[in-house]
JSON list of C-alpha atoms in Angstrom, two decimals:
[
{"chain": "A", "resi": 1, "resn": "UNK", "atom": "CA", "xyz": [6.56, 32.49, -20.77]},
{"chain": "A", "resi": 2, "resn": "UNK", "atom": "CA", "xyz": [10.13, 31.35, -21.19]},
{"chain": "A", "resi": 3, "resn": "UNK", "atom": "CA", "xyz": [10.97, 32.60, -17.70]},
{"chain": "A", "resi": 4, "resn": "UNK", "atom": "CA", "xyz": [8.14, 30.54, -16.23]},
{"chain": "A", "resi": 5, "resn": "UNK", "atom": "CA", "xyz": [9.31, 27.42, -18.06]},
{"chain": "A", "resi": 6, "resn": "UNK", "atom": "CA", "xyz": [12.91, 27.94, -16.94]},
{"chain": "A", "resi": 7, "resn": "UNK", "atom": "CA", "xyz": [11.77, 28.55, -13.37]},
{"chain": "A", "resi": 8, "resn": "UNK", "atom": "CA", "xyz": [9.71, 25.35, -13.47]},
{"chain": "A", "resi": 9, "resn": "UNK", "atom": "CA", "xyz": [12.75, 23.45, -14.81]},
{"chain": "A", "resi": 10, "resn": "UNK", "atom": "CA", "xyz": [14.95, 24.94, -12.07]},
{"chain": "A", "resi": 11, "resn": "UNK", "atom": "CA", "xyz": [12.33, 23.93, -9.51]},
{"chain": "A", "resi": 12, "resn": "UNK", "atom": "CA", "xyz": [12.27, 20.39, -10.88]},
{"chain": "A", "resi": 13, "resn": "UNK", "atom": "CA", "xyz": [16.05, 20.06, -10.89]},
{"chain": "A", "resi": 14, "resn": "UNK", "atom": "CA", "xyz": [16.52, 21.47, -7.40]},
{"chain": "A", "resi": 15, "resn": "UNK", "atom": "CA", "xyz": [13.70, 19.25, -6.14]},
{"chain": "A", "resi": 16, "resn": "UNK", "atom": "CA", "xyz": [15.48, 16.25, -7.66]},
{"chain": "A", "resi": 17, "resn": "UNK", "atom": "CA", "xyz": [18.70, 17.38, -5.98]},
{"chain": "A", "resi": 18, "resn": "UNK", "atom": "CA", "xyz": [16.88, 17.51, -2.65]},
{"chain": "A", "resi": 19, "resn": "UNK", "atom": "CA", "xyz": [15.38, 14.08, -3.25]},
{"chain": "A", "resi": 20, "resn": "UNK", "atom": "CA", "xyz": [18.80, 12.61, -3.97]},
{"chain": "A", "resi": 21, "resn": "UNK", "atom": "CA", "xyz": [20.92, 14.35, -1.34]},
{"chain": "A", "resi": 22, "resn": "UNK", "atom": "CA", "xyz": [18.31, 15.39, 1.20]},
{"chain": "A", "resi": 23, "resn": "UNK", "atom": "CA", "xyz": [19.54, 19.01, 1.43]},
{"chain": "A", "resi": 24, "resn": "UNK", "atom": "CA", "xyz": [20.41, 22.01, -0.68]},
{"chain": "A", "resi": 25, "resn": "UNK", "atom": "CA", "xyz": [17.65, 22.22, -3.27]},
{"chain": "A", "resi": 26, "resn": "UNK", "atom": "CA", "xyz": [15.75, 25.06, -1.63]},
{"chain": "A", "resi": 27, "resn": "UNK", "atom": "CA", "xyz": [18.87, 27.13, -1.14]},
{"chain": "A", "resi": 28, "resn": "UNK", "atom": "CA", "xyz": [19.93, 26.72, -4.76]},
{"chain": "A", "resi": 29, "resn": "UNK", "atom": "CA", "xyz": [16.41, 27.54, -5.92]},
{"chain": "A", "resi": 30, "resn": "UNK", "atom": "CA", "xyz": [16.27, 30.75, -3.90]},
{"chain": "A", "resi": 31, "resn": "UNK", "atom": "CA", "xyz": [19.67, 31.64, -5.37]},
{"chain": "A", "resi": 32, "resn": "UNK", "atom": "CA", "xyz": [18.36, 31.13, -8.93]},
{"chain": "A", "resi": 33, "resn": "UNK", "atom": "CA", "xyz": [15.06, 32.93, -8.44]},
{"chain": "A", "resi": 34, "resn": "UNK", "atom": "CA", "xyz": [16.40, 36.53, -8.87]},
{"chain": "A", "resi": 35, "resn": "UNK", "atom": "CA", "xyz": [17.04, 35.66, -12.52]},
{"chain": "A", "resi": 36, "resn": "UNK", "atom": "CA", "xyz": [13.37, 34.84, -13.10]},
{"chain": "A", "resi": 37, "resn": "UNK", "atom": "CA", "xyz": [11.15, 36.87, -10.72]},
{"chain": "A", "resi": 38, "resn": "UNK", "atom": "CA", "xyz": [11.26, 40.38, -9.22]},
{"chain": "A", "resi": 39, "resn": "UNK", "atom": "CA", "xyz": [12.96, 40.84, -5.86]},
{"chain": "A", "resi": 40, "resn": "UNK", "atom": "CA", "xyz": [9.68, 41.43, -4.00]},
{"chain": "A", "resi": 41, "resn": "UNK", "atom": "CA", "xyz": [8.28, 38.12, -5.23]},
{"chain": "A", "resi": 42, "resn": "UNK", "atom": "CA", "xyz": [11.23, 35.85, -4.42]},
{"chain": "A", "resi": 43, "resn": "UNK", "atom": "CA", "xyz": [10.23, 34.87, -0.90]},
{"chain": "A", "resi": 44, "resn": "UNK", "atom": "CA", "xyz": [6.49, 34.32, -1.59]},
{"chain": "A", "resi": 45, "resn": "UNK", "atom": "CA", "xyz": [7.16, 32.32, -4.78]},
{"chain": "A", "resi": 46, "resn": "UNK", "atom": "CA", "xyz": [9.83, 30.27, -2.99]},
{"chain": "A", "resi": 47, "resn": "UNK", "atom": "CA", "xyz": [7.41, 29.60, -0.13]},
{"chain": "A", "resi": 48, "resn": "UNK", "atom": "CA", "xyz": [4.73, 28.38, -2.52]},
{"chain": "A", "resi": 49, "resn": "UNK", "atom": "CA", "xyz": [7.13, 26.14, -4.44]},
{"chain": "A", "resi": 50, "resn": "UNK", "atom": "CA", "xyz": [8.47, 24.64, -1.22]},
{"chain": "A", "resi": 51, "resn": "UNK", "atom": "CA", "xyz": [4.93, 24.11, 0.08]},
{"chain": "A", "resi": 52, "resn": "UNK", "atom": "CA", "xyz": [3.85, 22.35, -3.11]},
{"chain": "A", "resi": 53, "resn": "UNK", "atom": "CA", "xyz": [7.05, 20.29, -3.23]},
{"chain": "A", "resi": 54, "resn": "UNK", "atom": "CA", "xyz": [6.71, 19.11, 0.36]},
{"chain": "A", "resi": 55, "resn": "UNK", "atom": "CA", "xyz": [2.96, 18.49, 0.03]},
{"chain": "A", "resi": 56, "resn": "UNK", "atom": "CA", "xyz": [3.44, 16.29, -3.03]},
{"chain": "A", "resi": 57, "resn": "UNK", "atom": "CA", "xyz": [6.22, 14.42, -1.27]},
{"chain": "A", "resi": 58, "resn": "UNK", "atom": "CA", "xyz": [3.89, 13.84, 1.66]},
{"chain": "A", "resi": 59, "resn": "UNK", "atom": "CA", "xyz": [1.09, 12.60, -0.60]},
{"chain": "A", "resi": 60, "resn": "UNK", "atom": "CA", "xyz": [3.36, 10.27, -2.58]},
{"chain": "A", "resi": 61, "resn": "UNK", "atom": "CA", "xyz": [5.00, 8.86, 0.53]},
{"chain": "A", "resi": 62, "resn": "UNK", "atom": "CA", "xyz": [1.55, 8.30, 2.05]},
{"chain": "A", "resi": 63, "resn": "UNK", "atom": "CA", "xyz": [0.43, 6.47, -1.10]},
{"chain": "A", "resi": 64, "resn": "UNK", "atom": "CA", "xyz": [3.61, 4.40, -1.05]},
{"chain": "A", "resi": 65, "resn": "UNK", "atom": "CA", "xyz": [3.10, 3.52, 2.60]},
{"chain": "A", "resi": 66, "resn": "UNK", "atom": "CA", "xyz": [-0.49, 2.48, 1.92]},
{"chain": "A", "resi": 67, "resn": "UNK", "atom": "CA", "xyz": [0.63, 0.36, -1.04]},
{"chain": "A", "resi": 68, "resn": "UNK", "atom": "CA", "xyz": [3.35, -1.33, 1.01]},
{"chain": "A", "resi": 69, "resn": "UNK", "atom": "CA", "xyz": [0.95, -1.91, 3.89]},
{"chain": "A", "resi": 70, "resn": "UNK", "atom": "CA", "xyz": [-1.60, -3.51, 1.59]},
{"chain": "A", "resi": 71, "resn": "UNK", "atom": "CA", "xyz": [1.04, -5.50, -0.25]},
{"chain": "A", "resi": 72, "resn": "UNK", "atom": "CA", "xyz": [2.54, -6.94, 2.94]},
{"chain": "A", "resi": 73, "resn": "UNK", "atom": "CA", "xyz": [-0.40, -7.29, 5.28]},
{"chain": "A", "resi": 74, "resn": "UNK", "atom": "CA", "xyz": [-2.93, -7.94, 2.52]},
{"chain": "A", "resi": 75, "resn": "UNK", "atom": "CA", "xyz": [-0.96, -11.02, 1.52]},
{"chain": "A", "resi": 76, "resn": "UNK", "atom": "CA", "xyz": [-0.74, -12.15, 5.12]},
{"chain": "A", "resi": 77, "resn": "UNK", "atom": "CA", "xyz": [-4.45, -11.69, 5.66]},
{"chain": "A", "resi": 78, "resn": "UNK", "atom": "CA", "xyz": [-5.25, -13.43, 2.38]},
{"chain": "A", "resi": 79, "resn": "UNK", "atom": "CA", "xyz": [-3.03, -16.36, 3.33]},
{"chain": "A", "resi": 80, "resn": "UNK", "atom": "CA", "xyz": [-4.60, -16.58, 6.78]},
{"chain": "A", "resi": 81, "resn": "UNK", "atom": "CA", "xyz": [-8.10, -16.62, 5.31]},
{"chain": "A", "resi": 82, "resn": "UNK", "atom": "CA", "xyz": [-7.07, -19.30, 2.80]},
{"chain": "A", "resi": 83, "resn": "UNK", "atom": "CA", "xyz": [-5.59, -21.47, 5.57]},
{"chain": "A", "resi": 84, "resn": "UNK", "atom": "CA", "xyz": [-8.76, -20.99, 7.61]},
{"chain": "A", "resi": 85, "resn": "UNK", "atom": "CA", "xyz": [-10.93, -21.98, 4.64]},
{"chain": "A", "resi": 86, "resn": "UNK", "atom": "CA", "xyz": [-8.90, -25.09, 3.91]},
{"chain": "A", "resi": 87, "resn": "UNK", "atom": "CA", "xyz": [-8.76, -26.16, 7.54]},
{"chain": "A", "resi": 88, "resn": "UNK", "atom": "CA", "xyz": [-12.50, -25.59, 7.92]},
{"chain": "A", "resi": 89, "resn": "UNK", "atom": "CA", "xyz": [-13.16, -27.58, 4.77]},
{"chain": "A", "resi": 90, "resn": "UNK", "atom": "CA", "xyz": [-11.02, -30.51, 5.90]},
{"chain": "A", "resi": 91, "resn": "UNK", "atom": "CA", "xyz": [-12.45, -30.36, 9.42]},
{"chain": "A", "resi": 92, "resn": "UNK", "atom": "CA", "xyz": [-15.96, -30.48, 7.97]},
{"chain": "A", "resi": 93, "resn": "UNK", "atom": "CA", "xyz": [-14.99, -33.41, 5.76]},
{"chain": "A", "resi": 94, "resn": "UNK", "atom": "CA", "xyz": [-13.42, -35.25, 8.70]},
{"chain": "A", "resi": 95, "resn": "UNK", "atom": "CA", "xyz": [-16.54, -34.76, 10.82]},
{"chain": "A", "resi": 96, "resn": "UNK", "atom": "CA", "xyz": [-18.66, -35.79, 7.87]},
{"chain": "A", "resi": 97, "resn": "UNK", "atom": "CA", "xyz": [-16.70, -39.03, 7.42]},
{"chain": "A", "resi": 98, "resn": "UNK", "atom": "CA", "xyz": [-16.82, -39.79, 11.16]},
{"chain": "A", "resi": 99, "resn": "UNK", "atom": "CA", "xyz": [-20.55, -39.03, 11.27]},
{"chain": "A", "resi": 100, "resn": "UNK", "atom": "CA", "xyz": [-21.23, -41.29, 8.29]},
{"chain": "A", "resi": 101, "resn": "UNK", "atom": "CA", "xyz": [-19.19, -44.10, 9.84]},
{"chain": "A", "resi": 102, "resn": "UNK", "atom": "CA", "xyz": [-21.02, -43.85, 13.17]},
{"chain": "A", "resi": 103, "resn": "UNK", "atom": "CA", "xyz": [-24.40, -43.53, 11.48]},
{"chain": "A", "resi": 104, "resn": "UNK", "atom": "CA", "xyz": [-23.79, -46.54, 9.27]},
{"chain": "A", "resi": 105, "resn": "UNK", "atom": "CA", "xyz": [-22.38, -48.72, 12.03]},
{"chain": "A", "resi": 106, "resn": "UNK", "atom": "CA", "xyz": [-25.29, -47.90, 14.35]},
{"chain": "A", "resi": 107, "resn": "UNK", "atom": "CA", "xyz": [-27.90, -48.50, 11.67]},
{"chain": "A", "resi": 108, "resn": "UNK", "atom": "CA", "xyz": [-26.25, -51.71, 10.50]},
{"chain": "A", "resi": 109, "resn": "UNK", "atom": "CA", "xyz": [-26.13, -53.00, 14.07]},
{"chain": "A", "resi": 110, "resn": "UNK", "atom": "CA", "xyz": [-29.89, -52.45, 14.41]},
{"chain": "A", "resi": 111, "resn": "UNK", "atom": "CA", "xyz": [-30.59, -54.65, 11.40]},
{"chain": "A", "resi": 112, "resn": "UNK", "atom": "CA", "xyz": [-28.70, -57.67, 12.69]}
]
């Protein structure tokens, strides 16, 4: 149980090292693994830990990209829709005022 916890801590620290520097975490982890697992299990366990580490990095970077996309383009789309709504509203009001003016002037002219 203690070996598993120490291996998980080593995995976390070497993963953080890789995240910071970009290289070296996997090599250090495979160098530390003989202290925790039997020799026949080093390569399979290292492969699984690297697979999980890279898969989670892929998922988190995908989520971050989606968040940034929605944050940037969602605001642009929202602003565009708001501008369209306001311009449509004012255009409708302008046509309404012009229509009322023409309607009133034509009807008033008929009465005189």
